[in-house]
Coordinates of C-alpha atoms and ligand atoms in Angstrom, one line a residue:
M1 CA -6.5 15.7 11.3
R2 CA -6.3 17.1 7.6
L3 CA -5.9 15.0 4.5
K4 CA -2.4 16.1 3.7
E5 CA -1.4 15.6 7.4
I6 CA -3.2 12.0 7.2
Y7 CA -1.0 10.8 4.0
S8 CA 2.1 12.6 5.3
Q9 CA 3.0 9.2 7.1
T10 CA 5.1 7.0 4.7
D11 CA 6.2 3.9 6.7
K12 CA 2.8 2.2 6.3
P13 CA -0.1 2.3 4.2
I14 CA -3.0 4.4 5.4
I15 CA -6.3 2.6 6.4
S16 CA -9.6 4.2 5.7
Y17 CA -13.4 2.9 5.3
E18 CA -16.2 3.7 3.5
V19 CA -19.8 3.5 5.0
F20 CA -23.3 4.8 3.9
P21 CA -26.3 6.0 5.8
P22 CA -28.7 2.8 6.2
K23 CA -31.8 3.0 4.1
D24 CA -35.3 2.8 5.4
D25 CA -33.9 3.2 8.9
N26 CA -37.3 4.2 10.6
D27 CA -36.4 2.9 14.1
G28 CA -32.9 3.6 14.3
K29 CA -31.6 0.0 14.4
K30 CA -29.4 -0.1 11.2
L31 CA -27.8 2.9 12.5
E32 CA -26.9 1.4 15.8
N33 CA -26.0 -1.9 13.9
L34 CA -23.6 0.2 11.8
F35 CA -21.7 1.5 14.8
E36 CA -21.4 -1.9 16.4
E37 CA -19.5 -2.8 13.1
L38 CA -17.5 0.4 12.9
K39 CA -16.4 -0.4 16.8
K40 CA -15.4 -3.8 15.6
L41 CA -13.3 -2.2 12.8
T42 CA -11.5 0.6 14.9
A43 CA -9.5 -2.2 16.1
F44 CA -7.2 -1.7 13.1
S45 CA -6.5 1.8 13.7
P46 CA -8.2 3.5 10.7
S47 CA -7.0 7.0 10.1
L48 CA -10.2 8.3 8.2
I49 CA -13.9 7.1 7.8
S50 CA -15.7 8.5 4.8
V51 CA -19.4 8.6 4.8
T52 CA -21.5 8.4 1.1
Y53 CA -23.8 11.1 0.2
G54 CA -26.9 10.7 -2.0
A55 CA -27.0 12.7 -5.3
G56 CA -29.5 15.7 -4.8
G57 CA -29.0 15.2 -0.9
S58 CA -31.4 12.5 -0.6
N59 CA -29.8 11.3 2.7
K60 CA -28.6 14.4 3.8
D61 CA -29.5 14.7 7.6
E62 CA -28.5 11.0 8.1
S63 CA -25.2 11.5 6.7
V64 CA -24.4 14.4 9.0
E65 CA -25.5 12.5 12.1
I66 CA -23.3 9.6 11.1
I67 CA -20.2 12.3 10.6
R68 CA -21.0 13.6 14.1
R69 CA -20.9 10.5 15.8
I70 CA -17.6 9.4 14.0
K71 CA -15.9 12.2 15.3
E72 CA -17.5 12.3 18.9
E73 CA -18.2 8.5 19.6
L74 CA -15.0 6.8 17.9
K75 CA -12.9 9.8 18.1
I76 CA -11.9 9.0 14.2
T77 CA -11.7 11.5 11.3
P78 CA -14.7 11.7 9.2
M79 CA -14.9 12.7 5.7
P80 CA -18.1 13.6 4.2
H81 CA -18.8 12.9 0.6
F82 CA -20.5 15.6 -1.3
T83 CA -22.3 15.6 -4.8
C84 CA -23.3 18.8 -6.3
V85 CA -25.3 17.6 -9.1
S86 CA -29.0 18.7 -8.5
T87 CA -28.1 21.3 -5.8
D88 CA -27.9 25.0 -6.1
T89 CA -25.1 27.1 -4.8
K90 CA -27.1 28.3 -1.5
N91 CA -27.7 24.8 -0.4
I92 CA -24.1 24.0 -1.0
K93 CA -22.8 26.8 1.0
K94 CA -25.5 25.8 3.9
Y95 CA -24.2 22.1 4.2
L96 CA -20.8 23.4 4.3
E97 CA -21.4 25.6 7.0
T98 CA -23.0 22.7 8.7
I99 CA -19.9 20.4 8.5
E100 CA -17.6 23.0 9.3
S101 CA -19.8 24.0 12.3
L102 CA -19.1 20.4 13.5
D103 CA -15.2 21.0 13.1
V104 CA -14.9 18.5 10.0
K105 CA -11.6 19.0 8.4
N106 CA -12.0 17.1 5.0
I107 CA -14.6 16.4 2.3
L108 CA -14.8 14.2 -0.8
A109 CA -16.0 16.6 -3.5
L110 CA -18.3 14.9 -6.4
R111 CA -20.5 15.8 -9.1
G112 CA -22.7 12.5 -8.8
D113 CA -24.4 10.5 -11.1
M114 CA -26.6 12.5 -13.4
P115 CA -30.4 11.9 -12.3
K116 CA -32.6 9.7 -14.5
E117 CA -35.4 12.1 -13.7
G118 CA -36.2 15.1 -12.2
T119 CA -34.1 18.4 -12.4
I120 CA -30.5 19.1 -12.9
C121 CA -29.5 22.3 -11.0
D122 CA -26.8 23.9 -13.6
D123 CA -25.0 25.8 -10.8
F124 CA -22.2 23.0 -10.6
K125 CA -21.7 21.0 -13.6
H126 CA -18.6 18.9 -12.4
A127 CA -16.5 18.0 -9.5
D128 CA -14.0 20.5 -10.3
E129 CA -16.1 23.3 -10.0
L130 CA -17.3 22.4 -6.6
V131 CA -13.5 21.9 -5.6
G132 CA -12.8 25.3 -6.5
F133 CA -15.9 26.6 -4.6
I134 CA -15.1 24.7 -1.5
K135 CA -11.5 26.0 -1.7
E136 CA -12.9 29.6 -2.1
H137 CA -15.6 29.6 0.6
T138 CA -14.1 27.3 3.5
N139 CA -11.3 26.0 5.3
L140 CA -11.7 22.3 4.2
S141 CA -9.2 20.0 2.7
V142 CA -10.7 18.3 -0.4
S143 CA -10.3 14.9 -2.1
V144 CA -11.7 13.8 -5.2
A145 CA -12.6 10.6 -7.2
G146 CA -10.4 8.8 -9.7
Y147 CA -11.1 6.0 -12.2
P148 CA -8.3 3.9 -12.9
E149 CA -10.3 2.3 -15.9
G150 CA -11.7 5.5 -16.6
H151 CA -14.9 7.1 -15.6
K152 CA -18.2 5.3 -17.4
D153 CA -19.2 8.7 -19.0
C154 CA -15.8 9.5 -20.2
E155 CA -14.9 10.0 -24.0
S156 CA -11.3 8.7 -23.3
M157 CA -8.9 7.7 -20.5
E158 CA -6.7 11.2 -21.7
K159 CA -9.8 13.3 -21.4
D160 CA -10.7 11.8 -18.1
L161 CA -7.1 12.5 -16.7
H162 CA -7.2 16.0 -18.0
Y163 CA -10.4 16.8 -15.9
L164 CA -8.8 14.8 -13.1
K165 CA -5.7 17.3 -13.3
Q166 CA -8.4 20.0 -13.3
K167 CA -9.6 18.9 -9.8
I168 CA -6.1 18.9 -8.5
D169 CA -5.4 22.2 -10.0
K170 CA -8.1 23.7 -8.3
G171 CA -7.0 22.5 -4.8
A172 CA -8.0 18.7 -4.2
D173 CA -5.1 17.1 -2.0
V174 CA -5.8 13.3 -2.4
I175 CA -7.4 10.8 -5.1
Y176 CA -9.6 8.0 -3.9
T177 CA -10.0 5.7 -6.5
Q178 CA -13.1 3.4 -7.8
M179 CA -12.9 -0.2 -6.7
F180 CA -10.7 -2.1 -9.3
F181 CA -10.1 -5.6 -9.2
N182 CA -7.1 -5.8 -11.3
N183 CA -4.0 -4.0 -9.9
E184 CA -2.7 -3.7 -13.3
H185 CA -5.0 -0.8 -14.0
Y186 CA -4.2 0.9 -10.7
F187 CA -0.5 0.8 -11.4
S188 CA -1.0 2.3 -15.2
F189 CA -3.3 4.9 -13.8
V190 CA -0.8 6.0 -11.1
E191 CA 1.8 6.1 -14.1
K192 CA -0.4 8.1 -16.1
C193 CA -1.1 10.7 -13.3
E194 CA 2.6 11.1 -12.7
K195 CA 3.0 11.7 -16.3
I196 CA 0.7 14.8 -16.5
G197 CA 1.8 16.5 -13.0
I198 CA -0.5 14.6 -10.5
I199 CA 1.6 14.1 -7.3
T200 CA -1.1 13.8 -5.0
P201 CA -1.7 10.5 -3.2
I202 CA -3.8 8.0 -5.0
I203 CA -5.6 5.8 -2.6
A204 CA -6.7 2.4 -4.0
G205 CA -10.4 1.8 -3.5
I206 CA -11.1 -2.2 -2.4
L207 CA -14.0 -3.8 -2.5
P208 CA -14.5 -7.2 -0.7
V209 CA -16.9 -9.5 -3.0
S210 CA -19.5 -11.1 -0.9
S211 CA -21.9 -12.1 -3.7
Y212 CA -21.7 -12.7 -7.5
K213 CA -25.0 -10.9 -8.5
Q214 CA -23.8 -7.8 -6.5
L215 CA -20.4 -8.1 -8.2
S216 CA -21.7 -8.2 -11.6
K217 CA -24.1 -5.2 -11.1
M218 CA -21.6 -3.2 -9.8
A219 CA -19.0 -4.0 -12.4
Q220 CA -21.6 -3.0 -15.3
M221 CA -22.7 0.1 -13.5
C222 CA -19.4 1.2 -12.8
R223 CA -17.5 0.0 -16.0
V224 CA -14.8 -2.0 -14.2
E225 CA -13.1 -5.3 -15.2
V226 CA -13.7 -8.5 -13.7
P227 CA -10.9 -10.7 -14.3
K228 CA -11.6 -14.0 -16.0
K229 CA -10.5 -16.2 -13.3
M230 CA -12.3 -14.4 -10.6
Q231 CA -15.5 -14.2 -12.7
E232 CA -15.3 -17.7 -13.7
T233 CA -15.0 -18.9 -10.0
L234 CA -17.9 -16.8 -8.4
E235 CA -20.0 -17.7 -11.3
K236 CA -19.7 -21.2 -10.7
H237 CA -20.1 -21.1 -7.2
Q238 CA -22.7 -18.3 -7.1
D239 CA -25.3 -20.3 -4.9
D240 CA -22.7 -20.9 -2.1
I241 CA -22.5 -17.7 0.0
D242 CA -19.9 -19.0 2.3
Y243 CA -17.1 -19.9 -0.5
T244 CA -17.9 -16.5 -2.3
K245 CA -17.4 -14.8 1.0
K246 CA -14.1 -16.6 1.5
Y247 CA -13.2 -16.3 -2.0
G248 CA -13.9 -12.5 -1.7
I249 CA -11.5 -12.2 1.3
E250 CA -8.7 -14.2 -0.3
Y251 CA -9.0 -12.1 -3.4
A252 CA -9.0 -8.7 -1.7
S253 CA -6.2 -9.8 0.6
E254 CA -4.0 -10.9 -2.3
Q255 CA -4.8 -7.7 -4.0
C256 CA -3.8 -5.4 -1.0
Q257 CA -0.8 -7.2 -0.1
N258 CA 0.7 -6.7 -4.1
L259 CA -0.4 -3.1 -3.5
I260 CA 1.4 -2.6 -0.4
E261 CA 4.6 -4.4 -2.0
N262 CA 4.1 -1.6 -4.6
N263 CA 4.1 1.3 -2.0
V264 CA 0.3 2.2 -2.0
Q265 CA -0.2 5.2 0.4
G266 CA -3.5 4.0 1.3
L267 CA -6.2 1.6 1.0
H268 CA -9.9 2.8 1.5
F269 CA -12.4 -0.2 2.1
Y270 CA -15.8 -0.1 0.8
T271 CA -16.8 -1.7 3.8
L272 CA -20.8 -1.8 2.8
N273 CA -21.6 -1.0 6.4
K274 CA -20.2 -4.6 7.3
A275 CA -17.0 -5.3 9.7
Y276 CA -16.5 -9.3 9.0
A277 CA -14.9 -9.2 5.3
V278 CA -12.9 -6.0 5.7
S279 CA -11.4 -7.3 9.3
E280 CA -10.2 -10.6 7.9
I281 CA -8.6 -9.1 5.4
L282 CA -6.7 -6.7 7.7
K283 CA -5.7 -9.7 9.9
N284 CA -4.1 -11.0 6.9
I285 CA -2.4 -8.1 5.6
L286 CA -1.1 -6.2 8.7
Ligands
LIG1 P1 -16.6 14.5 -12.3 O1 -15.1 14.8 -11.8 O2 -17.0 16.0 -12.5 O3 -16.7 13.8 -13.7 C1 -17.7 13.1 -14.4 C2 -17.5 13.0 -15.9 O4 -17.5 13.9 -16.4 C3 -16.3 12.4 -16.1 O5 -16.7 11.7 -17.2 C4 -15.3 13.2 -16.6 O6 -14.4 12.7 -17.5 C5 -16.1 14.4 -17.0 N1 -15.7 15.7 -16.6 C6 -15.1 15.9 -15.6 N2 -15.0 17.5 -15.3 C7 -15.1 18.0 -16.6 C8 -15.3 19.2 -17.2 N3 -15.0 20.3 -16.6 N4 -15.7 19.6 -18.5 C9 -16.4 18.3 -19.3 N5 -16.5 17.1 -18.9 C10 -15.9 16.7 -17.5 N6 -21.9 9.1 -5.9 C11 -22.7 9.7 -5.0 O7 -24.0 9.7 -5.7 N7 -22.5 9.5 -3.8 C12 -21.1 9.4 -3.1 O8 -21.1 9.3 -2.0 C13 -20.3 9.0 -4.0 N8 -19.2 8.5 -3.5 C14 -18.1 8.3 -4.3 C15 -16.8 7.8 -4.0 C16 -15.6 7.7 -4.7 C17 -14.1 7.3 -4.1 C18 -16.0 7.4 -6.1 C19 -14.9 6.7 -7.1 C20 -17.0 7.5 -6.9 C21 -18.1 7.9 -5.7 N9 -19.4 8.0 -6.3 C22 -20.6 8.6 -5.6 C23 -20.0 8.1 -7.8 C24 -19.5 9.7 -8.5 O9 -20.7 10.6 -8.1 C25 -19.9 9.2 -9.9 O10 -19.2 8.4 -10.5 C26 -20.2 10.3 -10.9 O11 -21.0 9.9 -12.1 C27 -19.0 11.1 -11.4 O12 -18.5 11.8 -10.3 P2 -17.3 12.9 -10.2 O13 -17.2 13.6 -9.0 O14 -16.1 11.9 -10.5 O15 -17.4 13.9 -11.3

């Protein structure tokens, strides 16, 4: 199903998941574990599963294989992520041909993080150029990333929104947001998007927190606010894994409930390849 069709349903929020190709999976066991976890999550009738892509294509083959299996074995719409930084036009075309040959209908078009070392290929500097290229050369439905608190490299929120609008004007149908822990950032982002004429669905990215260390690292990396109470509670209980997981589930459940009450069109869960926390949240909110 294409993105527009998926998000045309308005009576309940659309559920989707993000997974990543397991690292160092020489014997394929981690991949099998991932599919065991995904099978548990299919119980909640997700509309889409997205698969991340390493900047520069480091995990391209694994990502394609996961996409194929989501479609063929789980019978769920897959959406590959694709990053254009460090990749030339020829390879981008080749990748797009590969996924279209699998009858994939959707793609999340990204620039990717700038590599700290190695060569940066200049063919595509930003995601908007990739969106335009995909729309010109394929029949894929395209989504893009949005940042409720601003992208970490952006000079100002206004500029970031201007560039987001450029991605939409070049043909993107849906925005998936970076994780956030304060819903006010999401609501304010949606309002600002509407003011500049962005009327595409803005799907909320939800991360169930399971470790204080992981949260601190991610929040710093992505420039995301961790509300004071959450920060203090998780810091205090950082050595208690069970408490942290339970708190993460309760926090995300309340966050999702509030988003649903405010008519969010979709919830996109950053599963970290595990079913438990997301399953518990979905049992709480559906
Ligand atoms: P862009 O939209 O190009 O924006 C990057 C920066 O440049 C922003 O600061 C923006 O304001 C600015 N900008 C944008 N367009 C222009 C322009 N035309 N001229 C000047 N400045 C401009 N990373 C991965 O490596 N793999 C993944 O699978 C992956 N999946 C993600 C999924 C989601 C939902 C999100 C939110 C992020 C994901 N990322 C992933 C991270 C993402 O690649 C990084 O945040 C990256 O730094 C920016 O990518 P982008 O597509 O948002 O870039």
